[in-house]
Coordinates of C-alpha atoms in Angstrom, one line a residue:
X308 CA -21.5 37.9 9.4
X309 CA -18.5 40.4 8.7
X310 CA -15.5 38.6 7.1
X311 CA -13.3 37.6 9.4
X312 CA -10.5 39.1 7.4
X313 CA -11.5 42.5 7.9
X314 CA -9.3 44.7 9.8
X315 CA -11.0 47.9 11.7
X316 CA -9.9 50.1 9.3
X317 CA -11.2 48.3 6.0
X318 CA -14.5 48.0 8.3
X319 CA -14.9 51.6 8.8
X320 CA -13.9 52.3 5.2
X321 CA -16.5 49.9 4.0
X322 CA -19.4 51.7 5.9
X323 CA -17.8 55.4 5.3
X324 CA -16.6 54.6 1.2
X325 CA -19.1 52.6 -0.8
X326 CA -19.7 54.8 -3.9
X327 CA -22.0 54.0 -6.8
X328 CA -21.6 50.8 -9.0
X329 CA -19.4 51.4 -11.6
X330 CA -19.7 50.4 -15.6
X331 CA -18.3 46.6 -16.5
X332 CA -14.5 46.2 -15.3
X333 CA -14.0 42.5 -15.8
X334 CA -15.3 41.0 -12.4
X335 CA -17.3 38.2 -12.0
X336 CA -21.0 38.9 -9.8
X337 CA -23.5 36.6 -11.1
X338 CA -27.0 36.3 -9.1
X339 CA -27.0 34.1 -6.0
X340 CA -27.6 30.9 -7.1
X341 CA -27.4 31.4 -10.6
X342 CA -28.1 28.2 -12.4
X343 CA -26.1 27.3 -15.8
X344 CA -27.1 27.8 -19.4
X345 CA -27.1 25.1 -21.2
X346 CA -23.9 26.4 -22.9
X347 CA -22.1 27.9 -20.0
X348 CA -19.7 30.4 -20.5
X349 CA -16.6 29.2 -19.0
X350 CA -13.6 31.5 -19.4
X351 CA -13.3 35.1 -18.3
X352 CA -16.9 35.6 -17.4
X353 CA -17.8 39.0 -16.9
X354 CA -20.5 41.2 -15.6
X355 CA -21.4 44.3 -13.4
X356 CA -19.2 44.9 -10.5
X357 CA -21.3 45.9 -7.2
X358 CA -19.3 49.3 -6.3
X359 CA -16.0 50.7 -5.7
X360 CA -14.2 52.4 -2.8
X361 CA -11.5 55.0 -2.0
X362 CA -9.0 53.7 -0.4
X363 CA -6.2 55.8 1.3
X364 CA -2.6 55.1 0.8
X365 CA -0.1 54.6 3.7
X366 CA 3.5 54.2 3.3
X367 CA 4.6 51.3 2.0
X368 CA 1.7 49.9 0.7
X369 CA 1.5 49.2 -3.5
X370 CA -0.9 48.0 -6.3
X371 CA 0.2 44.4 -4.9
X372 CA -0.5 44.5 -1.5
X373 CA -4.3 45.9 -1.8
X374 CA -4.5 43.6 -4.4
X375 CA -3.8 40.9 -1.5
X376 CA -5.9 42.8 0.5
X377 CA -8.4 43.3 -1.2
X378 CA -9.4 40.6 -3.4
X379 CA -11.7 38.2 -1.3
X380 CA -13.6 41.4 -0.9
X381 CA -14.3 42.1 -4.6
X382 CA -15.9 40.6 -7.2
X383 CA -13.0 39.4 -8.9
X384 CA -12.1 36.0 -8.7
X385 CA -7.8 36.6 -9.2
X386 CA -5.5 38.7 -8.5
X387 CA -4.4 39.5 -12.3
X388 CA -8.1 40.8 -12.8
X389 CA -7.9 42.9 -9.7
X390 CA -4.8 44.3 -10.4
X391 CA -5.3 45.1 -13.9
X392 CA -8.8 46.7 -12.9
X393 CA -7.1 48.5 -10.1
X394 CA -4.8 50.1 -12.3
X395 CA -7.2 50.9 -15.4
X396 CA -10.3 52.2 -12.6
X397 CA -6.4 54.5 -11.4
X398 CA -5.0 55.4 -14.5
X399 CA -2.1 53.7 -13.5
X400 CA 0.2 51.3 -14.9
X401 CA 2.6 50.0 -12.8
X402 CA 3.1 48.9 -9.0
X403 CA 3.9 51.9 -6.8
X404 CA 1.2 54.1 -5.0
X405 CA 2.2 57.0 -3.1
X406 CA 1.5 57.5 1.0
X407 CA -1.8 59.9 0.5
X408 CA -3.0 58.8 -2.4
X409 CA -6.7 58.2 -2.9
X410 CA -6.9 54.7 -4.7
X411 CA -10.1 53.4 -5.8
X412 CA -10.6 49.7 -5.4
X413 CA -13.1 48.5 -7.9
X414 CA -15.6 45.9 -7.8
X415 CA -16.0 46.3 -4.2
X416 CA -18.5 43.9 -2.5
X417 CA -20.6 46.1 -0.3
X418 CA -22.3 43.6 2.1
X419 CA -21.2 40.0 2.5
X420 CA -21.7 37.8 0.2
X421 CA -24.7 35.4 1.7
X422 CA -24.4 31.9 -0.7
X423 CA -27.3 29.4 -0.4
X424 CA -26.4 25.5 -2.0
X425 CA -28.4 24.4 -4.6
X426 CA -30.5 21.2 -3.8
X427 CA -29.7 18.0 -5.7
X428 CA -31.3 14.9 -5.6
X429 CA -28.6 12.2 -3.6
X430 CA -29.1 10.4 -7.3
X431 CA -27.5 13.3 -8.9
X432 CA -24.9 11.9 -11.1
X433 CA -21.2 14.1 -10.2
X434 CA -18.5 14.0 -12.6
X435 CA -15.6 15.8 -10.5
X436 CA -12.1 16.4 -9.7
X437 CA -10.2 17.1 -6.5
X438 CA -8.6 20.3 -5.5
X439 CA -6.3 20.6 -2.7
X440 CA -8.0 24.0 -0.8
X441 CA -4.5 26.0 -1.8
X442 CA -5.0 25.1 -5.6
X443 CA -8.8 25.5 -5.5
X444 CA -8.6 28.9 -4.3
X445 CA -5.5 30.2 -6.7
X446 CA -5.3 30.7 -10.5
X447 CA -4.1 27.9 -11.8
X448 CA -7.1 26.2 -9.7
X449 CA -9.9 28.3 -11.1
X450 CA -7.8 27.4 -14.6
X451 CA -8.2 23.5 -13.5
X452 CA -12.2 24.0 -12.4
X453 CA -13.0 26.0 -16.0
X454 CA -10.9 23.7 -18.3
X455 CA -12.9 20.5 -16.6
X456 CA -16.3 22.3 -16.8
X457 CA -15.7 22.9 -20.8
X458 CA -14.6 18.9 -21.0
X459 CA -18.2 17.6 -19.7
X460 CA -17.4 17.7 -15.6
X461 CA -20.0 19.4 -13.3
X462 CA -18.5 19.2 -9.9
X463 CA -15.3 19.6 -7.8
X464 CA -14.3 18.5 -4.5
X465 CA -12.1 20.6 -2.6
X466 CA -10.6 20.9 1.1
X467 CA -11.8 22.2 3.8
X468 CA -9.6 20.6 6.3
X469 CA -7.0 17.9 5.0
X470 CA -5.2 15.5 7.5
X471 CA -2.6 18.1 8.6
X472 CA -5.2 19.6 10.2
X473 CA -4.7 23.2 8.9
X474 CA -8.2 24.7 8.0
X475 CA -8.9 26.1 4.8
X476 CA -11.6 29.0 5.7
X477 CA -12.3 31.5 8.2
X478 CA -13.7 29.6 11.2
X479 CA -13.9 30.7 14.6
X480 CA -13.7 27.8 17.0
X481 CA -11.5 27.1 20.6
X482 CA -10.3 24.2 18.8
X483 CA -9.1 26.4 15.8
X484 CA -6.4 28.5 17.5
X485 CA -5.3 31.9 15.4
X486 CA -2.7 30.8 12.6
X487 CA -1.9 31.4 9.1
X488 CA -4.0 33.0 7.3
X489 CA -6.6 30.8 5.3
X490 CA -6.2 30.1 1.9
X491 CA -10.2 30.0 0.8
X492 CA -10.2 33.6 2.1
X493 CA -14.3 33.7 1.3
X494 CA -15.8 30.4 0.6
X495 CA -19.2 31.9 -0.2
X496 CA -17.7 34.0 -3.0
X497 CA -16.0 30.4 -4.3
X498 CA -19.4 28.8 -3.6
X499 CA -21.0 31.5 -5.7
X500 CA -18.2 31.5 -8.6
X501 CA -18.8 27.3 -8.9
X502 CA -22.4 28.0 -9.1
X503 CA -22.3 30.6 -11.8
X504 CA -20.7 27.6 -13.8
X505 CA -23.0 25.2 -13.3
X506 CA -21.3 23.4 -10.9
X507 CA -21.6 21.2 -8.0
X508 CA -19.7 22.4 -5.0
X509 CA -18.0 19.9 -2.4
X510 CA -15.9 20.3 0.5
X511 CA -13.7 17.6 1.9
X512 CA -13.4 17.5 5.8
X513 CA -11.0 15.1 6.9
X514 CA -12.4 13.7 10.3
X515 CA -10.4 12.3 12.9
X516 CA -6.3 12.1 11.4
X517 CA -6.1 15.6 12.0
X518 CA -2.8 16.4 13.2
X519 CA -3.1 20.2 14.0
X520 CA -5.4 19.3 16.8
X521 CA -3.5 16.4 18.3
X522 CA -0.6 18.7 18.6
X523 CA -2.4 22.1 19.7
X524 CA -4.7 19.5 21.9
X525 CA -2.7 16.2 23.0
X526 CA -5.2 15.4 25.0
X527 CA -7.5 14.7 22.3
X528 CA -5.6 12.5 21.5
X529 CA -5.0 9.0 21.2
X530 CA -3.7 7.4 24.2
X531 CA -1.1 4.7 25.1
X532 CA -2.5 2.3 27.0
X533 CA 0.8 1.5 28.1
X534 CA 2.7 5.4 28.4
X535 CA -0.5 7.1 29.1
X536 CA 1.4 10.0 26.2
X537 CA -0.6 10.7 23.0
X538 CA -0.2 7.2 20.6
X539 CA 1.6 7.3 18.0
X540 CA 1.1 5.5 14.6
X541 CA 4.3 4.2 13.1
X542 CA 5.9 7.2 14.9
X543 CA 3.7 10.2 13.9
X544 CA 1.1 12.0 16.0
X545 CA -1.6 12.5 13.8
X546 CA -4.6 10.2 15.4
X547 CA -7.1 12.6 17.2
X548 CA -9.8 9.7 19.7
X549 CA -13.0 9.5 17.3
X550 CA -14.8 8.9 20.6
X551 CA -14.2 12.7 22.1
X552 CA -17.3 14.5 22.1
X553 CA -14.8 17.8 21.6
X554 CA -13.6 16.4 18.3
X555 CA -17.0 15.2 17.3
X556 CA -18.1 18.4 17.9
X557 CA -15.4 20.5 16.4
X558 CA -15.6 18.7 12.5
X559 CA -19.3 19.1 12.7
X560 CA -19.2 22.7 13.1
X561 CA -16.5 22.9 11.2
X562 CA -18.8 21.3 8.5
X563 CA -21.4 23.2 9.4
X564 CA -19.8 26.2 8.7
X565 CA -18.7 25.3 5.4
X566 CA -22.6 24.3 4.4
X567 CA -23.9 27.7 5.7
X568 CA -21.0 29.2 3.3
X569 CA -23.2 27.9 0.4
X570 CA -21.7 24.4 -0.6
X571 CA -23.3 21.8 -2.2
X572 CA -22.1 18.5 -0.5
X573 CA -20.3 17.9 2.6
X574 CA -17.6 14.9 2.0
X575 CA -16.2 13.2 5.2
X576 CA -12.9 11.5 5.0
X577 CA -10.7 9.9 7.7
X578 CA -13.8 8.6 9.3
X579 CA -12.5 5.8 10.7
X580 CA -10.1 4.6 13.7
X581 CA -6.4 4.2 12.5
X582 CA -5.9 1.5 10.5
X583 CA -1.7 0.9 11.5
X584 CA 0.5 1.1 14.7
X585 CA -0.1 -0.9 17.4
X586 CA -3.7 -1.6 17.8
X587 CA -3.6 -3.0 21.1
X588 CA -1.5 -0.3 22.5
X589 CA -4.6 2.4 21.5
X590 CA -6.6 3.5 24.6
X591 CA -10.2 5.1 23.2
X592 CA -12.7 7.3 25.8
X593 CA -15.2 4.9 24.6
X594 CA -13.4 1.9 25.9
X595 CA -13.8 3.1 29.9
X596 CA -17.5 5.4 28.6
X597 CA -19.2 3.0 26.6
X598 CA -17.7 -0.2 27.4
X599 CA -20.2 -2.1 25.6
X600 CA -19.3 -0.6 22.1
X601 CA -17.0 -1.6 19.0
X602 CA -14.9 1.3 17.0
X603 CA -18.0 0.9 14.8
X604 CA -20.5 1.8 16.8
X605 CA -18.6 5.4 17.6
X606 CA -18.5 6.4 14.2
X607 CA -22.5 5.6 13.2
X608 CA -23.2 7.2 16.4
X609 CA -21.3 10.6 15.3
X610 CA -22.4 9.9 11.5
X611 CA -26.2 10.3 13.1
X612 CA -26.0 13.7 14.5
X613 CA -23.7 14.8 11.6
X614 CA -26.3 13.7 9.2
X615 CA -29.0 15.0 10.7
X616 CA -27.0 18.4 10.7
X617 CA -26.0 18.6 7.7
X618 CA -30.0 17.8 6.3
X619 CA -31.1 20.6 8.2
X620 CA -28.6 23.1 6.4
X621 CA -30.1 21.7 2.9
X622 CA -26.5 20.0 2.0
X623 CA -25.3 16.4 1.2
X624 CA -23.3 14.5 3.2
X625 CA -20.6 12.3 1.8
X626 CA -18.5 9.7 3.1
X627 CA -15.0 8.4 1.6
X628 CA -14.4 4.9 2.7
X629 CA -11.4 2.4 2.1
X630 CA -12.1 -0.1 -0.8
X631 CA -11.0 -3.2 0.8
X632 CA -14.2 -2.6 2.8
X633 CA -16.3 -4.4 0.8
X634 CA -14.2 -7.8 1.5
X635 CA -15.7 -7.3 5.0
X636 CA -12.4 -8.7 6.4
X637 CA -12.8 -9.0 10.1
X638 CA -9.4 -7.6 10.7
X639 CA -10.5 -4.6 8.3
X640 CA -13.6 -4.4 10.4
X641 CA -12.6 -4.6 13.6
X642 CA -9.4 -2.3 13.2
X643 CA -11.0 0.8 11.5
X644 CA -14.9 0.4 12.3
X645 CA -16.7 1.3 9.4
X646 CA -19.1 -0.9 9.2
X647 CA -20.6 0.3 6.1
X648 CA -24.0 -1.0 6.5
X649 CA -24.4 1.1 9.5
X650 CA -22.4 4.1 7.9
X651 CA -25.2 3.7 5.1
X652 CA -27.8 4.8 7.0
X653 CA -26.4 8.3 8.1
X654 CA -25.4 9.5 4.6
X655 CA -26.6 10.0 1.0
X656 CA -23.3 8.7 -0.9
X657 CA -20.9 6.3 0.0
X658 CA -17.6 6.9 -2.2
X659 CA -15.2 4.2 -1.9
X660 CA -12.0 4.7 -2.6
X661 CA -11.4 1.9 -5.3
X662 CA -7.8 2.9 -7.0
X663 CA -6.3 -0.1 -8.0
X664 CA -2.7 0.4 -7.3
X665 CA -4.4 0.0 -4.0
X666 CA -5.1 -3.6 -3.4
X667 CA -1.3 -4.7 -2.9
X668 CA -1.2 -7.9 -1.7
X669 CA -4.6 -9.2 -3.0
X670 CA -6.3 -12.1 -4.9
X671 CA -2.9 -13.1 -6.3
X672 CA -1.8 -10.3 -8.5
X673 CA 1.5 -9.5 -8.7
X674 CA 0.3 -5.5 -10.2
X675 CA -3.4 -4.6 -9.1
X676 CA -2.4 -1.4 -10.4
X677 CA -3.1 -2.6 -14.0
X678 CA -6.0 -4.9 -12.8
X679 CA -9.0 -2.1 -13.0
X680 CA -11.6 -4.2 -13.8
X681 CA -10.8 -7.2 -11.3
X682 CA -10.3 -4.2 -8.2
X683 CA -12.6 -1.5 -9.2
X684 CA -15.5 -4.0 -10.2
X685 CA -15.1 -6.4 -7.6
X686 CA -15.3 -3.6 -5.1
X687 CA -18.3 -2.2 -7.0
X688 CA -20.1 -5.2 -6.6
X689 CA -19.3 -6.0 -2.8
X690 CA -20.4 -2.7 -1.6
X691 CA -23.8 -2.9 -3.6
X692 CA -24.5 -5.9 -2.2
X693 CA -23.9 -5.0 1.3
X694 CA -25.7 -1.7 1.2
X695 CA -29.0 -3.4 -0.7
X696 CA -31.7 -1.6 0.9
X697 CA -30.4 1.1 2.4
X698 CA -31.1 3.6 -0.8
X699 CA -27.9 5.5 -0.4
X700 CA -25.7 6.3 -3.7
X701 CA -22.3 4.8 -4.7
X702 CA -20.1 7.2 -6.2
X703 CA -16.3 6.2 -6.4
X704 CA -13.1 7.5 -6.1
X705 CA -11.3 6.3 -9.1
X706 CA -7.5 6.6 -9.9
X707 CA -6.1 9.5 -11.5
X708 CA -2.7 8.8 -10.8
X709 CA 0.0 6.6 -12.2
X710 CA 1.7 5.2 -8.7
X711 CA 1.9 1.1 -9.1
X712 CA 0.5 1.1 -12.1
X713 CA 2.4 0.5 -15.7
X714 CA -0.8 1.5 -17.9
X715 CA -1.5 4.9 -16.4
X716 CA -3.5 6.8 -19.5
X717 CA -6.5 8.2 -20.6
X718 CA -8.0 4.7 -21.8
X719 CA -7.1 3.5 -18.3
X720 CA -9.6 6.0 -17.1
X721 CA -11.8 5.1 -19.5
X722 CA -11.9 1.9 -18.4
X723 CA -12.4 2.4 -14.4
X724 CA -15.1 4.7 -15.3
X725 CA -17.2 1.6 -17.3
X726 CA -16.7 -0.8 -15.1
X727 CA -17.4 1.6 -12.0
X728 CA -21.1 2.4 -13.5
X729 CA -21.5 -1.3 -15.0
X730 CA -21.0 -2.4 -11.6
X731 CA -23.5 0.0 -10.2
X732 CA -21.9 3.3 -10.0
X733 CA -23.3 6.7 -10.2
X734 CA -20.6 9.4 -11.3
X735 CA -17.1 9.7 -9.9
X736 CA -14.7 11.6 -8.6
X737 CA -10.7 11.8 -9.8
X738 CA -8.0 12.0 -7.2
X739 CA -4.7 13.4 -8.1
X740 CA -2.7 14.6 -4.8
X741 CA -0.7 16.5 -7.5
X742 CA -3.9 18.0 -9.3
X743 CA -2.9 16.9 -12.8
X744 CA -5.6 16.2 -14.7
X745 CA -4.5 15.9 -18.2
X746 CA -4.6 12.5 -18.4
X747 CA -8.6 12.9 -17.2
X748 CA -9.3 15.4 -19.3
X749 CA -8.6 13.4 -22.2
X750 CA -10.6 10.6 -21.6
X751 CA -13.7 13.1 -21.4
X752 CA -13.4 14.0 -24.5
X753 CA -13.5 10.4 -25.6
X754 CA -16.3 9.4 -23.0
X755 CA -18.3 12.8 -24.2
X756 CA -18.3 10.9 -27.9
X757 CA -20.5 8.5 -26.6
X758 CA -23.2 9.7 -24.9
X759 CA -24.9 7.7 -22.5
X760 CA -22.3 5.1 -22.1
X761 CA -20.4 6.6 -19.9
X762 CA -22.3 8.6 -17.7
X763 CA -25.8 10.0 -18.4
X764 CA -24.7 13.8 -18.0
X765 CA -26.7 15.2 -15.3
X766 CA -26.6 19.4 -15.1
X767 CA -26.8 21.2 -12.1
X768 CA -29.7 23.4 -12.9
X769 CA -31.6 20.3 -15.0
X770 CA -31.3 18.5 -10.9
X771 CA -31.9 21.1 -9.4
X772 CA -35.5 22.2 -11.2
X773 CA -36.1 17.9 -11.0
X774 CA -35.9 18.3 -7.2
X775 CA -38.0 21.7 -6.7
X776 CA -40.7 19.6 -8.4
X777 CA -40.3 17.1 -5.9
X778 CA -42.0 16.7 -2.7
X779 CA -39.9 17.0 -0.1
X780 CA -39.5 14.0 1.8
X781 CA -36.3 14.6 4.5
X782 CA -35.7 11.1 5.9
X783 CA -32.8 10.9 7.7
X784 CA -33.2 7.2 9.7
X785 CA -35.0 4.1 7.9
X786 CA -37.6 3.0 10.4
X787 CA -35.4 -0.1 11.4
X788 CA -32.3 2.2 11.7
X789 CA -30.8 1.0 15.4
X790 CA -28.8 3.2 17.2
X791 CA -25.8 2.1 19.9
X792 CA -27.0 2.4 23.1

C-alpha cells in the first residue's frame, strides 16, 4: 500500500524522480528480515541506501522541513542522519534552500517498505522494555532500544494505541477520524530497524479504556443505567462498552494492521470491564443482547476471534492482566471479567502485571512496594496454578519504577526478576511510564554475569531457525475449549 503520508506531489515525484542508488551515506537498509549476528552491531549501523530523488524547492521550505518530510520515506532512521546526508549528498551546510532549487534527497525508499515478523516459538524467552509510541519512534527512543540491546535485552514493547486513545500509526478506519499526524510515521520501516538488531518487536493496543473513541463516539460508550449519558468512572469518560461489536471490531483491525506492518507480537491491554465508578450504575449491550452472560464471557468471546486473527497473520498475541487476578477475588472477578482460565485459551502469553507497589492494602503489609518476593512470587504462583494445562506462557510485567517503594535499585530488579522465573516465569518486560531505564540497565549487567540464572538468553534468529525446524502445528482452541453461547 502507498504511505498514507504521501501527499500528491511527493507521489508523482516518487514515480517521475527515482535515480540510481547512490554510494554509502549513513542510512540504515538491512534485508527484510534480517536476522542478528551473534555480535550485533548496535550503534550507527550503516549500509547501502536504496536511491535518491530531486526534489524541487518552493518558498519557504528549508533543510528542516524535507527533513520532516521526508524521513519515514528514507532509509534513515533520524532526523540528524537525514539532515547531515541531505546537506553532504547538497554540498550544503546550513538550513536554508532557495525557491527553485533542485535538492536531492538521499536514501530514498523507492517502493514501500513490505515487513514480514519473524516467527517465535510462544516459549521464546523476551527480555524487554516499554516505549511510549512518541519515544519509540524519536532519537532518544532508538538511543533507549540500542543501549538495551548492547546490555543483553532482545525485545521492546511499544504503543500502538495507549488509553487516550490517540493512534500511533497510519490507520484508515471510520472509527479513526483524521487528526494529528502519527507519531510511528512508518511502522514497517521500525519493524524492519528492530529486526536488523535482533530484536523482538511488540505493539501494545490498549483495548477498551480508550478515550478518543468514547468522545469522537459517545455512543460506544458506556451507559448510565440511570442518565442514559455515556458513564463516567470517577468523573472521566474514558470507558468505551467491551460488548460493541464496533469496538471489537475496530482494536482488531487496528491490531491487524499493525501485525501486517511486520511486528512480532501483538500485546492487549485494558482488556477488561472498568474496574472503579459505580458498578451498578454501568449499562453493557450484552446485558439486554446476551442476557445470559458475565463480563467474562464478553471478553473470551472477543479474545477468540482476535486470536484466531492474529494466528493467521503469523503474530503472537499478548495479554496484560491485573496481578491481584490470581487471588481470584470474586469482587475482582466479577467487576473486571478476566477470568484468566478462559483468557488462557485465546492467547500465547499471559503477562501479569505484578509490580509490588501495587498490592496496597494486602496480606498485612504496611509497604508491598518493598515486598517483591511476597507480591511478585505469590502472584507467580497463583497464576501458574490456575492456568495448569492450558500450555500458554507467563511472562511478567515487573516494576521499573520507584512509586511506593523505598528500595527502588538495580538489586531490586534483580530480585523481581529471580523470583519471577523461580516461580515459573519466562522473560519479562520493564514498565517505566517515564522510560527511564537506568536503573534496569544496570541490573543487566549484573544478571549478564551469571549466565543461566537469570534468564537463559534466547536470540531472535537462534528462535527463529528452532521454529522453521518445527512442524507447524497452529492450534488455536484446546479440544475442550467452550465457547459462550
Amino acid at each position: 500500500m502507498l504511505l498514507a503520508f504521501l501527499s500528491g506531489d511527493a507521489v508523482a515525484t516518487w514515480a517521475a524522480q527515482l535515480s540510481a542508488p547512490a554510494a554509502n551515506a549513513g542510512a540504515l537498509a538491512p534485508s527484510q528480515n534480517q536476522t542478528a549476528p551473534s555480535a550485533p552491531q548496535i550503534i550507527a549501523a550503516k549500509s547501502q541506501i536504496s536511491g535518491q530523488f530531486t526534489h524541487t524547492a518552493k518558498r519557504g521550505e528549508s533543510v528542516g522541513s524535507l527533513v520532516h518530510t521526508y524521513l519515514p520515506q528514507t532509509t534513515y532512521m533520524t532526523a540528524a542522519e537525514l539532515t547531515s546526508a541531505i546537506r553532504e549528498a547538497n554540498g550544503t551546510r546550513g538550513n536554508t534552500i532557495r525557491p527553485g532549487q533542485e535538492v536531492v534527497i538521499p536514501g530514498f525508499e523507492t517502493a514501500p517498505i513490505l515487513e514480514k515478523p519473524i516467527a517465535v516459538g510462544r516459549d521464546f524467552e523476551v527480555r524487554a522494555v516499554y516505549l511510549t509510541g512518541a519515544m519509540a519512534s524519536s532519537e532518544r527512543g532508538l538511543r533507549i532500544i540500542n543501549r538495551w540491546r548492547q546490555m543483553g535485552g532482545n525485545s521492546v514493547v511499544f504503543d500502538i494505541k495507549d488509553s487516550d486513545g490517540v493512534v500511533n500509526i497510519p490507520f484508515q478506519h471510520p472509527l479513526n477520524p483524521p487528526g494529528r499526524r502519527p507519531v510511528i510515521r512508518n511502522l514497517p520501516k521500525l519493524a524492519r530497524y528492530l529486526h536488523s538488531l535482533g530484536m523482538h518487536s511488540i505493539a501494545r493496543v490498549a483495548i477498551f479504556r480508550d478515550e478518543r473513541l468514547v468522545k469522537n463516539f459517545p455512543d460506544l460508550a458506556v451507559h448510565s443505567a440511570r442518565t442514559g449519558q455515556p458513564w463516567r468512572e470517577k468523573g472521566k469518560l474514558v470507558w468505551t462498552d467491551p460488548s460493541r461489536p464496533e469496538v471489537q471490531q475496530y482494536n482488531i483491525a487496528l491490531a491487524a494492521a499493525a501485525a501486517k506492518s511486520g511486528v512480532d507480537e501483538v500485546q492487549f491491554d485494558y482488556v477488561r470491564f472498568p474496574a472503579e465508578g459505580d458498578q451498578k450504575d454501568a449499562r453493557f449491550l450484552f446485558l439486554t443482547e446476551r442476557p445470559q452472560w458475565k463480563r467474562s464471557d464478553v471478553i473470551t468471546h472477543f479474545l477468540s476471534k482476535a486470536y484466531a486473527q492474529m494466528h493467521s497473520q503469523g503474530v503472537l498475541l499478548s495479554l496484560d492482566v491485573f496481578g491481584v487476578m490470581a487471588w481470584q477475588r470474586p469482587i475482582d472477578l466479577s467487576h473486571i471479567g478476566q477470568d484468566i482460565p478462559g483468557m488462557a485459551l485465546y492467547c500465547d502469553v499471559l503477562s501479569p502485571m505484578i509490580y509490588p507497589s501495587h498490592f496496597f492494602g494486602m496480606d498485612g503489609y504496611a509497604h508491598p512496594g518493598d515486598a517483591p518476593e511476597h507480591f511478585s512470587g505469590g502472584s507467580m504462583e497463583g497464576f501458574r496454578k490456575i492456568t495448569t494445562g492450558s500450555g500458554v506462557l507467563l511472562r511478567p510485567w515487573l516494576q521499573a519504577f520507584a512509586w511506593r517503594t523505598h528500595t527502588y535499585s538495580a538489586d531490586y530488579i534483580v530480585r523481581q526478576v529471580k523470583v519471577a522465573r523461580d516461580k515459573g516465569g519466562v522473560g519479562f518486560l520493564f514498565w517505566n511510564a517515564r522510560n527511564d531505564y537506568g536503573k534496569p540497565m544496570v541490573a543487566m549487567q549484573t544478571m549478564e554475569s551469571t549466565p543461566g540464572r537469570y534468564f537463559r538468553g534466547d536470540e531472535v534468529g537462534s528462535a527463529a531457525r528452532a521454529a522453521a525446524e518445527k512442524p507447524a502445528t497452529p492450534v488455536l482452541r484446546p479440544a475442550n475449549a467452550t465457547q459462550p453461547q
